[in-house]
Structure formats: C-alpha cells, structure tokens
Amino acid sequence: MKSVLEADIEQDYGEDPTEIRETDKYVEEYVHKFVNKWDELIDWDGRAEAEGNFFIELLRSHGAKKVLDAATGTGYHSVQLLEAGFEVTSADGSPAMLAKSFENARKRGHILRTVHADWRYLNRSVHDLYDAVICLGNSFTHIHNENDRRKSLAEYYATLRHDGILIMDHRNYDAILDNQAKPKRNYYYGGDQVTATPDYVDESLARFKYSFQDGEEFFLNMFPLRTEYVRGLMKEVGFQTVTTYGDFQEHYKDSEPDFFVHVASKKYIEQEN
Ligand code: SAM
C-alpha cells in the first residue's frame, strides 16, 4: 500500500489556470507528488551554501531564542535552527508538508514540534509567545487577497513578544512585473534537477512552472508581492520598523536581487510630536 506521501493526486487548475487566485488553493497545490519532489527542488546543501548563517546571525543579533517557523514546508529552516540551538515550533497549513518535514527532521535526528495551522487563524492553534516568527522560502506570496494578508500579519504580530521580530522573504516581483528580471543566482532553487520559471504574470498573479529533469511539471499560482507594498502592510498592522535586505545584503539596487528579506520589528518606538 502507498504511504500518505506517495498518494497519486494530480494538481488541478481547471480549464483556465490563470483564473485561480484563491488563498485556500495552496493546500491542493502541494500535492504529495510535488511535496516529495520539493527536496530536489530545494537542494538543502546548495541552500545552506547560498544562505550561509544569515538567518541564524540575524536571529541572534535580535536576541531571539524561541522561534516559530510559520511556513515550515519540508523543514529546512526548522532543522537548521534546531541544530543552531534555537527552540523551534514548526507550523504549516499543509498536512502533506508537515508530514514531510517531520520525516526529514527525523532522518537528521530531530523530533519536530509541529502545529497544523493556517496563518489566517494562527492563534487558534498556537498558544505561546515567540521571540521571532519566520515565514521564508517565498511563502507569503501564496495569499491572494489583501484582507488575508492583513489578517495573517496581525496573527504573526499577536504571537510575538513585545519586542519580537518577523522575518519574511519573497521574490523580487517588482523586477518580474516591470520586466527587469535579471536572475543571477538561484538561492532557493539551487538543485540542477529543476528550473523554476514564471509561466504567466500580471499585477495579481505570478504563475510559476517547476520543471524537473525527468519531465514532470508542477505549478504554483502566487500573488506578486511588490516590496514597498509589503513593507507598508507590515507597518500598518503595527510593526514599528522594517529593514529590507536584497539577496542578504543591506545595500542593493532595487532591480538586482532575486529575493528580498524583510525584518519587521514590534519593539515600540516613541515618536516625537
Ligand atoms: N519555508 C519553506 C521553504 O523555504 O522551503 C516552505 C516554502 S513553500 C514555498 C510555502 C509553504 O507555505 C508551504 O509549505 C505551504 O503549505 C505554506 N502555506 C502557504 N499558505 C499558507 C497559509 N495560508 N497558512 C499556512 N501555511 C501556508
């Protein structure tokens, strides 16, 4: 009998895939077949080399010890942070992803503390306070409407201690939308078994195709997050400061990075009137 992770369920985008712009879709998009291939797509060694200790040092520099990985996926950052000595809780809205992350962590000698939670209702399932919430690997882009984006950010905010930080990344969609994309490096899609390319793009949809060397193809329909828009939303829900890095560097030209990382801090800053 096939295990849960081997079940043959196909992705289904209906007759016009570019019509699918729903936040709830992510659970179906990560069909087991795709999840199982995700580790080929996200090459852990290549990723470790590209990211270095960026997130570990960032968390340490903010004194963070207790971290909620809100978009665990197959578990890369949860495992990396556990090995660096952080206390980690691993959440995701996809049961298939959580099962895969648990299996991956166990192979490396860790038992993940997993929580099945959709970001929009995070605090229904997560009843603790954290020094940091991380939402990495171009995950927030799965939310297709603004109300859900605001609600999710508010849920992250609520689960942070008074001086906690949110670390979130996304692709350089400005460059993709404005046709300036110059992909130079492949931070997240490091494996040479797969290519990730935009299949269709407009102001409210970025449909990416993931082509594997064995001929299999999968898709993800995502919302193209513009950088200033994300920074603005973070401030609107109450984060006091947002620092943005381009490909892990503090100084960059807007069109050049492949990915942006935002660090939003909750620590209150008194404004002079
Ligand atoms: N952080 C991982 C990484 O870097 O490899 C996973 C990235 S994967 C692109 C996006 C993850 O976000 C998936 O595991 C998906 O299930 C999760 N996700 C998307 N929308 C979600 C939501 N509304 N609530 C909870 N998890 C969600």
mmCIF file of N, CA and C and ligand atoms in Angstrom, residues 26 30 38 47 71-73 77 92-94 97 117-119 136-139 142, ligand 1:
data_model
loop_
_atom_site.group_PDB
_atom_site.id
_atom_site.type_symbol
_atom_site.label_atom_id
_atom_site.label_comp_id
_atom_site.label_asym_id
_atom_site.label_seq_id
_atom_site.Cartn_x
_atom_site.Cartn_y
_atom_site.Cartn_z
ATOM 1 N N TYR A 26 -3.528 26.766 -1.775
ATOM 2 C CA TYR A 26 -2.179 26.230 -1.511
ATOM 3 C C TYR A 26 -2.199 24.790 -1.019
ATOM 4 N N TYR A 30 0.112 21.847 -3.108
ATOM 5 C CA TYR A 30 1.204 20.996 -2.628
ATOM 6 C C TYR A 30 0.738 19.546 -2.545
ATOM 7 N N TRP A 38 9.883 18.297 -3.779
ATOM 8 C CA TRP A 38 10.298 19.626 -3.314
ATOM 9 C C TRP A 38 11.732 19.621 -2.811
ATOM 10 N N ARG A 47 21.362 25.331 -0.672
ATOM 11 C CA ARG A 47 20.719 26.422 0.045
ATOM 12 C C ARG A 47 21.555 26.880 1.238
ATOM 13 N N ALA A 71 6.042 28.816 8.120
ATOM 14 C CA ALA A 71 5.901 28.168 6.806
ATOM 15 C C ALA A 71 6.960 27.067 6.710
ATOM 16 N N THR A 72 6.773 26.051 7.496
ATOM 17 C CA THR A 72 7.804 25.017 7.652
ATOM 18 C C THR A 72 8.163 24.342 6.339
ATOM 19 N N GLY A 73 7.179 24.113 5.492
ATOM 20 C CA GLY A 73 7.456 23.403 4.245
ATOM 21 C C GLY A 73 8.068 22.048 4.542
ATOM 22 N N HIS A 77 14.460 25.201 7.342
ATOM 23 C CA HIS A 77 14.883 26.176 8.358
ATOM 24 C C HIS A 77 14.644 25.667 9.780
ATOM 25 N N ASP A 92 2.590 24.833 9.679
ATOM 26 C CA ASP A 92 2.288 24.922 8.245
ATOM 27 C C ASP A 92 0.809 24.580 8.090
ATOM 28 N N GLY A 93 0.216 25.095 7.029
ATOM 29 C CA GLY A 93 -1.195 24.801 6.771
ATOM 30 C C GLY A 93 -1.384 23.562 5.918
ATOM 31 N N SER A 94 -0.293 22.996 5.404
ATOM 32 C CA SER A 94 -0.405 21.820 4.540
ATOM 33 C C SER A 94 -0.007 20.566 5.313
ATOM 34 N N MET A 97 2.981 18.798 3.712
ATOM 35 C CA MET A 97 4.261 19.433 4.011
ATOM 36 C C MET A 97 4.715 19.094 5.433
ATOM 37 N N ALA A 117 -1.434 24.702 11.142
ATOM 38 C CA ALA A 117 -2.107 25.997 11.308
ATOM 39 C C ALA A 117 -2.037 26.827 10.035
ATOM 40 N N ASP A 118 -3.188 27.331 9.654
ATOM 41 C CA ASP A 118 -3.239 28.320 8.573
ATOM 42 C C ASP A 118 -2.927 29.674 9.211
ATOM 43 N N TRP A 119 -2.127 30.486 8.510
ATOM 44 C CA TRP A 119 -1.698 31.771 9.085
ATOM 45 C C TRP A 119 -2.886 32.655 9.469
ATOM 46 N N LEU A 136 9.520 31.975 5.449
ATOM 47 C CA LEU A 136 10.566 32.049 4.421
ATOM 48 C C LEU A 136 10.282 31.147 3.223
ATOM 49 N N GLY A 137 11.121 31.308 2.203
ATOM 50 C CA GLY A 137 11.005 30.459 1.008
ATOM 51 C C GLY A 137 9.896 30.910 0.076
ATOM 52 N N ASN A 138 9.664 32.231 0.020
ATOM 53 C CA ASN A 138 8.633 32.786 -0.868
ATOM 54 C C ASN A 138 7.271 32.187 -0.550
ATOM 55 N N SER A 139 6.896 32.236 0.726
ATOM 56 C CA SER A 139 5.650 31.595 1.156
ATOM 57 C C SER A 139 4.468 32.558 1.221
ATOM 58 N N HIS A 142 1.648 33.157 -1.321
ATOM 59 C CA HIS A 142 0.509 32.258 -1.550
ATOM 60 C C HIS A 142 -0.822 32.912 -1.206
HETATM 61 N N1 SAM B 1 9.661 27.724 4.206
HETATM 62 C C1 SAM B 1 9.734 26.550 3.344
HETATM 63 C C2 SAM B 1 10.951 26.646 2.479
HETATM 64 O O1 SAM B 1 11.582 27.704 2.471
HETATM 65 O O2 SAM B 1 11.313 25.659 1.842
HETATM 66 C C3 SAM B 1 8.452 26.308 2.565
HETATM 67 C C4 SAM B 1 8.169 27.182 1.424
HETATM 68 S S1 SAM B 1 6.785 26.679 0.461
HETATM 69 C C5 SAM B 1 7.097 27.710 -0.920
HETATM 70 C C6 SAM B 1 5.401 27.552 1.129
HETATM 71 C C7 SAM B 1 4.790 26.918 2.354
HETATM 72 O O3 SAM B 1 3.815 27.812 2.877
HETATM 73 C C8 SAM B 1 4.082 25.603 2.062
HETATM 74 O O4 SAM B 1 4.537 24.610 2.931
HETATM 75 C C9 SAM B 1 2.600 25.930 2.265
HETATM 76 O O5 SAM B 1 1.853 24.853 2.746
HETATM 77 C C10 SAM B 1 2.675 27.063 3.279
HETATM 78 N N2 SAM B 1 1.493 27.939 3.230
HETATM 79 C C11 SAM B 1 1.024 28.622 2.162
HETATM 80 N N3 SAM B 1 -0.066 29.340 2.503
HETATM 81 C C12 SAM B 1 -0.297 29.089 3.817
HETATM 82 C C13 SAM B 1 -1.266 29.551 4.755
HETATM 83 N N4 SAM B 1 -2.262 30.379 4.403
HETATM 84 N N5 SAM B 1 -1.180 29.108 6.029
HETATM 85 C C14 SAM B 1 -0.200 28.253 6.407
HETATM 86 N N6 SAM B 1 0.754 27.770 5.567
HETATM 87 C C15 SAM B 1 0.708 28.194 4.280
#
